[in-house]
Amino acid sequence: MGIVIFLGVLIATLAVIIVNSYNDLVKLRNRYKNAYAQIDIQLKRRYDLIPNLVETAKGYMKHERETLEAVIAARNSAISASSRASQNPGDPQAMQQLGNAEAALAGALSRIQILSESYPELKADQTMSRVMEELSSTENRIAFARQSYNDSVTLYNTKLEAFPSNMVANSFNFVAAALLQEATPEMRTAPRVSF
């Protein structure tokens, strides 16, 4: 009789461990998907601001058509990559493509900012100032959302690899999620300031 009780307690304990591990993995997977949704909201906000920036700049930068077209092309590429990433947050290939597209867009936007310095009328334009301020604010929100996403992915991946959750994860086909990282090494290094 004691063996039956012992086996019953052992089976119940194992069942609780399995259920808790499974539920934790589902909760953490949903958390990182939600964190990516927050990035997606901010990216869409930025993508919506870019045409306003280009339209404002177009009136002043008549000789910079290539730069303006590059910004629109980079925006369209980033929208496409963001759409693919939204369908499967955490997918390594989708996250890599999004990182690359965002790096290209950031480069194109920085060229507009640099060129705007050459056009004092554009620099003084109120619409341009508002759009640039909104873009700057949105960039900060994207950075915070990216950090939240990466933190959520790290928690999920840690749970996925830890014992006994790894056994449950393998049994129920949970897969590791990819972090959203900056695509270019230049973006990872701090700029040098010298006097």
mmCIF file of C-alpha atoms in Angstrom:
data_model
loop_
_atom_site.group_PDB
_atom_site.id
_atom_site.type_symbol
_atom_site.label_atom_id
_atom_site.label_comp_id
_atom_site.label_asym_id
_atom_site.label_seq_id
_atom_site.Cartn_x
_atom_site.Cartn_y
_atom_site.Cartn_z
ATOM 1 C CA MET A 1 0.000 0.000 0.000
ATOM 2 C CA GLY A 2 2.878 2.391 0.793
ATOM 3 C CA ILE A 3 4.395 1.820 -2.658
ATOM 4 C CA VAL A 4 1.099 2.717 -4.350
ATOM 5 C CA ILE A 5 0.886 5.959 -2.356
ATOM 6 C CA PHE A 6 4.526 6.734 -3.129
ATOM 7 C CA LEU A 7 3.981 6.110 -6.875
ATOM 8 C CA GLY A 8 0.809 8.194 -6.791
ATOM 9 C CA VAL A 9 2.642 11.115 -5.167
ATOM 10 C CA LEU A 10 5.534 10.742 -7.626
ATOM 11 C CA ILE A 11 3.210 10.737 -10.656
ATOM 12 C CA ALA A 12 1.262 13.716 -9.301
ATOM 13 C CA THR A 13 4.511 15.609 -8.679
ATOM 14 C CA LEU A 14 5.745 14.885 -12.206
ATOM 15 C CA ALA A 15 2.394 15.951 -13.654
ATOM 16 C CA VAL A 16 2.551 19.259 -11.741
ATOM 17 C CA ILE A 17 6.115 19.873 -12.957
ATOM 18 C CA ILE A 18 5.159 19.154 -16.567
ATOM 19 C CA VAL A 19 2.024 21.320 -16.452
ATOM 20 C CA ASN A 20 3.852 24.198 -14.757
ATOM 21 C CA SER A 21 6.738 24.025 -17.221
ATOM 22 C CA TYR A 22 4.371 23.955 -20.186
ATOM 23 C CA ASN A 23 2.310 26.866 -18.850
ATOM 24 C CA ASP A 24 5.448 28.901 -18.112
ATOM 25 C CA LEU A 25 6.714 28.351 -21.656
ATOM 26 C CA VAL A 26 3.374 29.419 -23.143
ATOM 27 C CA LYS A 27 3.268 32.497 -20.893
ATOM 28 C CA LEU A 28 6.820 33.517 -21.820
ATOM 29 C CA ARG A 29 6.232 32.892 -25.534
ATOM 30 C CA ASN A 30 3.128 35.088 -25.423
ATOM 31 C CA ARG A 31 5.075 37.753 -23.515
ATOM 32 C CA TYR A 32 7.772 38.038 -26.191
ATOM 33 C CA LYS A 33 5.141 38.063 -28.951
ATOM 34 C CA ASN A 34 3.379 40.903 -27.160
ATOM 35 C CA ALA A 35 6.700 42.715 -26.759
ATOM 36 C CA TYR A 36 7.250 42.411 -30.509
ATOM 37 C CA ALA A 37 3.757 43.802 -31.118
ATOM 38 C CA GLN A 38 4.844 46.920 -29.197
ATOM 39 C CA ILE A 39 7.866 47.269 -31.509
ATOM 40 C CA ASP A 40 5.580 46.829 -34.488
ATOM 41 C CA ILE A 41 3.310 49.660 -33.315
ATOM 42 C CA GLN A 42 6.266 52.036 -33.025
ATOM 43 C CA LEU A 43 7.725 50.951 -36.365
ATOM 44 C CA LYS A 44 4.402 51.653 -38.075
ATOM 45 C CA ARG A 45 4.321 55.041 -36.409
ATOM 46 C CA ARG A 46 7.781 55.800 -37.807
ATOM 47 C CA TYR A 47 6.866 54.472 -41.254
ATOM 48 C CA ASP A 48 3.859 56.821 -41.268
ATOM 49 C CA LEU A 49 6.037 59.814 -40.360
ATOM 50 C CA ILE A 50 8.603 59.253 -43.095
ATOM 51 C CA PRO A 51 6.401 60.372 -46.033
ATOM 52 C CA ASN A 52 5.753 63.645 -44.152
ATOM 53 C CA LEU A 53 9.487 64.117 -43.727
ATOM 54 C CA VAL A 54 10.145 63.439 -47.405
ATOM 55 C CA GLU A 55 7.330 65.744 -48.562
ATOM 56 C CA THR A 56 8.588 68.567 -46.375
ATOM 57 C CA ALA A 57 12.170 68.071 -47.527
ATOM 58 C CA LYS A 58 11.192 67.701 -51.187
ATOM 59 C CA GLY A 59 10.298 71.370 -51.504
ATOM 60 C CA TYR A 60 13.723 72.457 -50.313
ATOM 61 C CA MET A 61 15.947 69.649 -51.549
ATOM 62 C CA LYS A 62 15.139 69.701 -55.247
ATOM 63 C CA HIS A 63 18.649 68.534 -56.151
ATOM 64 C CA GLU A 64 18.630 65.663 -53.630
ATOM 65 C CA ARG A 65 16.041 63.494 -55.357
ATOM 66 C CA GLU A 66 18.215 60.349 -55.062
ATOM 67 C CA THR A 67 18.405 60.716 -51.295
ATOM 68 C CA LEU A 68 14.668 61.196 -50.955
ATOM 69 C CA GLU A 69 13.961 58.210 -53.197
ATOM 70 C CA ALA A 70 16.428 56.113 -51.173
ATOM 71 C CA VAL A 71 14.517 56.954 -47.999
ATOM 72 C CA ILE A 72 11.212 55.873 -49.547
ATOM 73 C CA ALA A 73 12.765 52.657 -50.915
ATOM 74 C CA ALA A 74 14.313 51.876 -47.516
ATOM 75 C CA ARG A 75 10.977 52.595 -45.814
ATOM 76 C CA ASN A 76 9.144 50.221 -48.172
ATOM 77 C CA SER A 77 11.743 47.515 -47.588
ATOM 78 C CA ALA A 78 11.464 47.982 -43.822
ATOM 79 C CA ILE A 79 7.653 47.787 -43.980
ATOM 80 C CA SER A 80 7.920 44.502 -45.874
ATOM 81 C CA ALA A 81 10.450 43.077 -43.402
ATOM 82 C CA SER A 82 8.345 44.245 -40.471
ATOM 83 C CA SER A 83 5.289 42.542 -41.938
ATOM 84 C CA ARG A 84 7.176 39.248 -42.248
ATOM 85 C CA ALA A 85 8.499 39.571 -38.689
ATOM 86 C CA SER A 86 4.999 40.326 -37.379
ATOM 87 C CA GLN A 87 3.748 37.034 -38.760
ATOM 88 C CA ASN A 88 6.318 35.068 -36.787
ATOM 89 C CA PRO A 89 8.031 37.082 -34.040
ATOM 90 C CA GLY A 90 11.185 35.391 -32.875
ATOM 91 C CA ASP A 91 11.932 33.682 -36.198
ATOM 92 C CA PRO A 92 15.706 34.110 -36.694
ATOM 93 C CA GLN A 93 15.507 34.809 -40.429
ATOM 94 C CA ALA A 94 12.662 37.325 -40.057
ATOM 95 C CA MET A 95 14.460 39.113 -37.214
ATOM 96 C CA GLN A 96 17.686 39.280 -39.255
ATOM 97 C CA GLN A 97 15.847 40.687 -42.281
ATOM 98 C CA LEU A 98 14.105 43.252 -40.105
ATOM 99 C CA GLY A 99 17.394 44.276 -38.502
ATOM 100 C CA ASN A 100 19.004 44.709 -41.924
ATOM 101 C CA ALA A 101 16.052 46.693 -43.306
ATOM 102 C CA GLU A 102 15.957 48.922 -40.222
ATOM 103 C CA ALA A 103 19.691 49.577 -40.512
ATOM 104 C CA ALA A 104 19.249 50.610 -44.156
ATOM 105 C CA LEU A 105 16.360 52.889 -43.209
ATOM 106 C CA ALA A 106 18.340 54.446 -40.364
ATOM 107 C CA GLY A 107 21.188 55.139 -42.788
ATOM 108 C CA ALA A 108 18.870 56.760 -45.314
ATOM 109 C CA LEU A 109 17.217 58.884 -42.625
ATOM 110 C CA SER A 110 20.583 60.017 -41.312
ATOM 111 C CA ARG A 111 21.524 61.172 -44.822
ATOM 112 C CA ILE A 112 18.417 63.385 -44.890
ATOM 113 C CA GLN A 113 19.305 64.799 -41.498
ATOM 114 C CA ILE A 114 22.862 65.552 -42.635
ATOM 115 C CA LEU A 115 21.661 67.123 -45.870
ATOM 116 C CA SER A 116 19.076 69.228 -44.049
ATOM 117 C CA GLU A 117 21.969 71.012 -42.347
ATOM 118 C CA SER A 118 22.928 72.354 -45.790
ATOM 119 C CA TYR A 119 19.495 73.927 -46.256
ATOM 120 C CA PRO A 120 18.926 76.637 -43.626
ATOM 121 C CA GLU A 121 15.335 77.216 -44.798
ATOM 122 C CA LEU A 122 14.544 73.540 -44.355
ATOM 123 C CA LYS A 123 16.253 73.443 -40.979
ATOM 124 C CA ALA A 124 14.107 76.412 -39.866
ATOM 125 C CA ASP A 125 10.848 74.986 -41.267
ATOM 126 C CA GLN A 126 8.315 74.334 -38.477
ATOM 127 C CA THR A 127 6.831 71.260 -40.156
ATOM 128 C CA MET A 128 10.288 69.757 -40.589
ATOM 129 C CA SER A 129 11.107 70.473 -36.955
ATOM 130 C CA ARG A 130 7.900 68.784 -35.768
ATOM 131 C CA VAL A 131 8.420 65.738 -37.971
ATOM 132 C CA MET A 132 12.046 65.397 -36.859
ATOM 133 C CA GLU A 133 10.987 65.708 -33.223
ATOM 134 C CA GLU A 134 8.304 63.049 -33.706
ATOM 135 C CA LEU A 135 10.827 60.771 -35.415
ATOM 136 C CA SER A 136 13.282 61.250 -32.574
ATOM 137 C CA SER A 137 10.609 60.466 -29.997
ATOM 138 C CA THR A 138 9.550 57.406 -31.966
ATOM 139 C CA GLU A 139 13.152 56.196 -32.209
ATOM 140 C CA ASN A 140 13.363 56.317 -28.418
ATOM 141 C CA ARG A 141 10.132 54.344 -28.114
ATOM 142 C CA ILE A 142 11.441 51.771 -30.583
ATOM 143 C CA ALA A 143 14.636 51.411 -28.550
ATOM 144 C CA PHE A 144 12.659 50.822 -25.350
ATOM 145 C CA ALA A 145 10.316 48.370 -27.097
ATOM 146 C CA ARG A 146 13.301 46.518 -28.603
ATOM 147 C CA GLN A 147 14.869 46.212 -25.150
ATOM 148 C CA SER A 148 11.618 44.855 -23.726
ATOM 149 C CA TYR A 149 11.340 42.358 -26.586
ATOM 150 C CA ASN A 150 14.933 41.185 -26.158
ATOM 151 C CA ASP A 151 14.421 40.828 -22.386
ATOM 152 C CA SER A 152 11.285 38.745 -22.996
ATOM 153 C CA VAL A 153 13.049 36.560 -25.557
ATOM 154 C CA THR A 154 15.937 36.023 -23.156
ATOM 155 C CA LEU A 155 13.574 34.891 -20.390
ATOM 156 C CA TYR A 156 11.758 32.569 -22.783
ATOM 157 C CA ASN A 157 14.976 31.075 -24.197
ATOM 158 C CA THR A 158 16.395 30.600 -20.691
ATOM 159 C CA LYS A 159 13.264 28.729 -19.607
ATOM 160 C CA LEU A 160 13.420 26.729 -22.833
ATOM 161 C CA GLU A 161 16.967 25.550 -22.064
ATOM 162 C CA ALA A 162 16.607 24.997 -18.308
ATOM 163 C CA PHE A 163 15.856 21.605 -16.792
ATOM 164 C CA PRO A 164 13.130 20.231 -16.602
ATOM 165 C CA SER A 165 11.471 22.752 -18.950
ATOM 166 C CA ASN A 166 13.778 21.700 -21.777
ATOM 167 C CA MET A 167 12.250 18.222 -21.732
ATOM 168 C CA VAL A 168 8.745 19.674 -21.899
ATOM 169 C CA ALA A 169 9.821 22.126 -24.617
ATOM 170 C CA ASN A 170 11.243 19.327 -26.752
ATOM 171 C CA SER A 171 8.123 17.229 -26.275
ATOM 172 C CA PHE A 172 5.786 20.064 -27.305
ATOM 173 C CA ASN A 173 7.961 21.553 -30.080
ATOM 174 C CA PHE A 174 8.775 24.891 -28.478
ATOM 175 C CA VAL A 175 11.614 26.548 -30.407
ATOM 176 C CA ALA A 176 14.086 29.244 -29.421
ATOM 177 C CA ALA A 177 13.280 32.815 -30.400
ATOM 178 C CA ALA A 178 15.772 35.216 -31.969
ATOM 179 C CA LEU A 179 16.757 38.532 -30.460
ATOM 180 C CA LEU A 180 16.243 41.698 -32.472
ATOM 181 C CA GLN A 181 19.710 43.135 -32.852
ATOM 182 C CA GLU A 182 21.275 46.028 -34.682
ATOM 183 C CA ALA A 183 22.411 44.783 -38.061
ATOM 184 C CA THR A 184 25.573 46.778 -38.559
ATOM 185 C CA PRO A 185 28.676 46.889 -36.373
ATOM 186 C CA GLU A 186 28.728 50.694 -36.703
ATOM 187 C CA MET A 187 25.434 50.880 -34.837
ATOM 188 C CA ARG A 188 26.917 48.939 -31.927
ATOM 189 C CA THR A 189 29.876 51.238 -31.371
ATOM 190 C CA ALA A 190 29.592 54.558 -29.622
ATOM 191 C CA PRO A 191 30.591 57.598 -31.625
ATOM 192 C CA ARG A 192 33.943 59.170 -30.706
ATOM 193 C CA VAL A 193 33.919 62.706 -29.440
ATOM 194 C CA SER A 194 37.102 64.707 -29.377
ATOM 195 C CA PHE A 195 37.846 68.309 -28.582
#
